[in-house]
Amino acid sequence: MPFTLPPRTPSGPRRRSLLASAAGALVLVGCSAPEPSTDTTVQSPSAADRARARAARDSESLAARYAAVITAHPPLAARLRPLRAEVVRHMQAFGGSGTAGSRPSGSASASASASASASASASASASASAHPSPSPTVAAREKDALADLATAERTLADQRTKDLLTVPGELARLLASVAAAGAAHAFLLTEGAK
């Protein structure tokens, strides 16, 4: 009589159940409970409010740069409008007024320059390093204008990444998300220029 082994049953969890539970754990990590109130977090709202306002101004300034490039180089408009729309949504997520999004994307350069210079002067005291240039001057060549936008996106993404360490949880998540989007914008701007 031949000896047959019983069918092998796994002694532990299967691979699919491990992957599903790992994915679930990652989702739960993102949903953290609110932090308890202590003496050190009482002062955080004002710092968080300042960081949020600065991020909104930075996004508004970047939207003005996009508008200036679109006005100066109309052939780039179809490519840049979606990126500019994202920047305007970022500004609104940070609590910005949304006025940069209400203008038509083909607006006159005077209105773009006026709003950009107003936002640049308002944010100059907040952070000079986040703005590569104080006004949205546009390069004469399209390739250079795209490179300037990519540099502005990269610089702002780097600044927001540094700010993550100084703000509370939910704002830090928003800054991280917007910084990642800015890095993606910079990549799209540089890859398309090649």
Short mmCIF file of C-alpha atoms in Angstrom, two decimals:
data_model
loop_
_atom_site.label_atom_id
_atom_site.label_comp_id
_atom_site.label_asym_id
_atom_site.label_seq_id
_atom_site.Cartn_x
_atom_site.Cartn_y
_atom_site.Cartn_z
CA MET A 1 0.00 0.00 0.00
CA PRO A 2 1.51 3.34 -1.05
CA PHE A 3 1.93 6.02 1.54
CA THR A 4 0.34 9.35 0.57
CA LEU A 5 0.91 12.58 2.37
CA PRO A 6 -2.09 14.64 3.38
CA PRO A 7 -2.52 17.86 1.38
CA ARG A 8 -0.28 20.62 2.68
CA THR A 9 -2.14 23.39 4.44
CA PRO A 10 -0.24 26.52 5.25
CA SER A 11 0.42 26.93 8.91
CA GLY A 12 0.42 30.72 8.81
CA PRO A 13 -1.39 33.47 6.97
CA ARG A 14 -1.40 33.47 3.18
CA ARG A 15 0.51 36.02 1.12
CA ARG A 16 -2.66 37.81 -0.02
CA SER A 17 -3.94 38.26 3.50
CA LEU A 18 -0.58 39.65 4.59
CA LEU A 19 -0.58 42.14 1.73
CA ALA A 20 -4.16 43.18 2.48
CA SER A 21 -3.40 43.68 6.16
CA ALA A 22 -0.24 45.66 5.33
CA ALA A 23 -2.22 47.95 3.03
CA GLY A 24 -4.83 48.40 5.74
CA ALA A 25 -2.15 49.27 8.26
CA LEU A 26 -0.76 51.95 5.95
CA VAL A 27 -4.20 53.50 5.57
CA LEU A 28 -4.64 53.55 9.33
CA VAL A 29 -1.26 55.20 9.84
CA GLY A 30 -2.43 58.13 7.72
CA CYS A 31 -5.51 58.56 9.91
CA SER A 32 -3.99 59.57 13.19
CA ALA A 33 -5.92 60.72 16.21
CA PRO A 34 -5.82 64.41 17.08
CA GLU A 35 -2.86 65.35 19.19
CA PRO A 36 -3.59 66.11 22.85
CA SER A 37 -3.49 69.74 23.84
CA THR A 38 -0.39 70.72 25.81
CA ASP A 39 1.35 73.98 26.61
CA THR A 40 3.61 73.62 23.57
CA THR A 41 0.72 73.12 21.13
CA VAL A 42 -1.16 76.17 22.41
CA GLN A 43 1.38 78.34 20.59
CA SER A 44 1.29 76.19 17.43
CA PRO A 45 -1.87 77.60 15.86
CA SER A 46 -0.26 81.00 15.32
CA ALA A 47 2.84 79.40 13.82
CA ALA A 48 0.63 77.11 11.74
CA ASP A 49 -1.49 80.06 10.62
CA ARG A 50 1.62 81.95 9.55
CA ALA A 51 2.93 78.94 7.65
CA ARG A 52 -0.45 78.42 5.98
CA ALA A 53 -0.67 82.10 4.97
CA ARG A 54 2.86 82.04 3.58
CA ALA A 55 2.12 78.88 1.60
CA ALA A 56 -1.00 80.52 0.14
CA ARG A 57 0.99 83.63 -0.85
CA ASP A 58 3.74 81.49 -2.37
CA SER A 59 1.18 79.58 -4.44
CA GLU A 60 -0.45 82.84 -5.52
CA SER A 61 2.92 84.19 -6.62
CA LEU A 62 3.63 80.99 -8.54
CA ALA A 63 0.21 81.18 -10.24
CA ALA A 64 1.09 84.73 -11.30
CA ARG A 65 4.36 83.44 -12.79
CA TYR A 66 2.43 80.84 -14.77
CA ALA A 67 -0.01 83.53 -15.97
CA ALA A 68 2.86 85.76 -17.06
CA VAL A 69 4.48 82.92 -19.05
CA ILE A 70 1.15 82.01 -20.65
CA THR A 71 0.63 85.64 -21.65
CA ALA A 72 4.16 86.04 -23.01
CA HIS A 73 4.23 82.67 -24.83
CA PRO A 74 0.72 81.75 -26.06
CA PRO A 75 1.89 78.50 -27.72
CA LEU A 76 2.66 77.15 -24.22
CA ALA A 77 -0.83 77.94 -22.90
CA ALA A 78 -2.35 74.50 -23.51
CA ARG A 79 0.54 72.85 -21.71
CA LEU A 80 0.72 75.28 -18.77
CA ARG A 81 -2.98 75.87 -18.00
CA PRO A 82 -3.48 72.53 -16.18
CA LEU A 83 -0.35 73.09 -14.07
CA ARG A 84 -1.44 76.63 -13.22
CA ALA A 85 -4.91 75.36 -12.30
CA GLU A 86 -3.28 72.93 -9.85
CA VAL A 87 -1.26 75.76 -8.31
CA VAL A 88 -4.45 77.80 -7.88
CA ARG A 89 -6.11 74.81 -6.16
CA HIS A 90 -3.09 74.57 -3.86
CA MET A 91 -3.46 78.25 -2.99
CA GLN A 92 -7.13 77.69 -2.16
CA ALA A 93 -6.29 74.61 -0.06
CA PHE A 94 -3.99 76.79 2.03
CA GLY A 95 -6.81 79.30 2.51
CA GLY A 96 -5.85 81.74 -0.24
CA SER A 97 -8.48 84.07 -1.64
CA GLY A 98 -8.72 82.29 -4.96
CA THR A 99 -8.52 85.55 -6.91
CA ALA A 100 -5.70 84.18 -9.03
CA GLY A 101 -8.05 81.48 -10.31
CA SER A 102 -10.87 83.87 -11.20
CA ARG A 103 -8.91 85.64 -13.91
CA PRO A 104 -9.03 84.18 -17.39
CA SER A 105 -5.81 82.43 -18.26
CA GLY A 106 -5.28 84.77 -21.18
CA SER A 107 -5.44 87.90 -19.02
CA ALA A 108 -3.37 90.94 -19.73
CA SER A 109 0.17 90.95 -18.48
CA ALA A 110 -0.47 94.17 -16.58
CA SER A 111 -2.98 92.50 -14.26
CA ALA A 112 -0.68 89.50 -13.82
CA SER A 113 2.24 91.78 -13.07
CA ALA A 114 0.19 93.87 -10.65
CA SER A 115 -1.04 90.89 -8.66
CA ALA A 116 2.37 89.26 -8.74
CA SER A 117 4.14 92.38 -7.50
CA ALA A 118 1.52 92.81 -4.76
CA SER A 119 1.89 89.21 -3.62
CA ALA A 120 5.67 89.40 -3.92
CA SER A 121 5.84 92.50 -1.75
CA ALA A 122 3.46 90.92 0.78
CA SER A 123 5.50 87.74 1.00
CA ALA A 124 8.96 89.28 0.81
CA SER A 125 9.12 89.51 4.58
CA ALA A 126 7.88 85.94 4.98
CA SER A 127 10.44 84.11 2.90
CA ALA A 128 12.76 85.48 0.26
CA SER A 129 14.26 82.05 -0.42
CA ALA A 130 10.95 80.60 -1.62
CA HIS A 131 10.75 83.08 -4.50
CA PRO A 132 13.46 82.82 -7.16
CA SER A 133 12.62 86.32 -8.40
CA PRO A 134 10.55 89.10 -6.84
CA SER A 135 8.50 89.74 -9.99
CA PRO A 136 7.32 87.40 -12.73
CA THR A 137 9.68 88.47 -15.46
CA VAL A 138 9.45 86.11 -18.39
CA ALA A 139 12.37 84.94 -20.50
CA ALA A 140 12.21 85.72 -24.19
CA ARG A 141 12.71 82.09 -25.26
CA GLU A 142 10.04 79.49 -24.46
CA LYS A 143 12.63 76.96 -23.31
CA ASP A 144 14.10 79.45 -20.85
CA ALA A 145 10.64 80.42 -19.57
CA LEU A 146 9.86 76.75 -18.91
CA ALA A 147 13.19 76.30 -17.14
CA ASP A 148 12.45 79.32 -14.95
CA LEU A 149 9.05 77.89 -14.01
CA ALA A 150 10.63 74.53 -13.23
CA THR A 151 13.19 76.22 -10.99
CA ALA A 152 10.46 78.15 -9.18
CA GLU A 153 8.46 74.94 -8.65
CA ARG A 154 11.53 73.06 -7.38
CA THR A 155 12.55 75.88 -5.03
CA LEU A 156 9.07 76.16 -3.58
CA ALA A 157 8.78 72.37 -3.18
CA ASP A 158 12.10 72.34 -1.31
CA GLN A 159 10.96 75.18 0.97
CA ARG A 160 7.70 73.40 1.75
CA THR A 161 9.56 70.19 2.51
CA LYS A 162 11.69 72.07 5.05
CA ASP A 163 8.56 73.64 6.59
CA LEU A 164 7.15 70.18 7.34
CA LEU A 165 9.20 69.99 10.52
CA THR A 166 7.70 73.13 12.02
CA VAL A 167 3.96 72.67 11.50
CA PRO A 168 1.33 70.39 13.07
CA GLY A 169 0.08 67.14 11.51
CA GLU A 170 -2.69 68.05 9.08
CA LEU A 171 -0.87 71.10 7.69
CA ALA A 172 2.30 69.02 7.39
CA ARG A 173 0.39 66.46 5.32
CA LEU A 174 -0.96 69.21 3.07
CA LEU A 175 2.52 70.73 2.66
CA ALA A 176 3.95 67.30 1.82
CA SER A 177 1.27 66.69 -0.78
CA VAL A 178 1.70 70.09 -2.41
CA ALA A 179 5.51 69.78 -2.33
CA ALA A 180 5.24 66.45 -4.13
CA ALA A 181 2.94 68.01 -6.72
CA GLY A 182 5.42 70.85 -7.20
CA ALA A 183 8.24 68.39 -7.76
CA ALA A 184 6.08 66.60 -10.34
CA HIS A 185 5.34 69.92 -12.04
CA ALA A 186 9.06 70.68 -12.22
CA PHE A 187 9.68 67.28 -13.79
CA LEU A 188 6.91 67.80 -16.36
CA LEU A 189 8.24 71.25 -17.20
CA THR A 190 11.81 70.02 -17.72
CA GLU A 191 10.96 66.77 -19.51
CA GLY A 192 8.64 68.48 -21.95
CA ALA A 193 11.31 71.02 -22.81
CA LYS A 194 13.63 68.28 -24.09
#
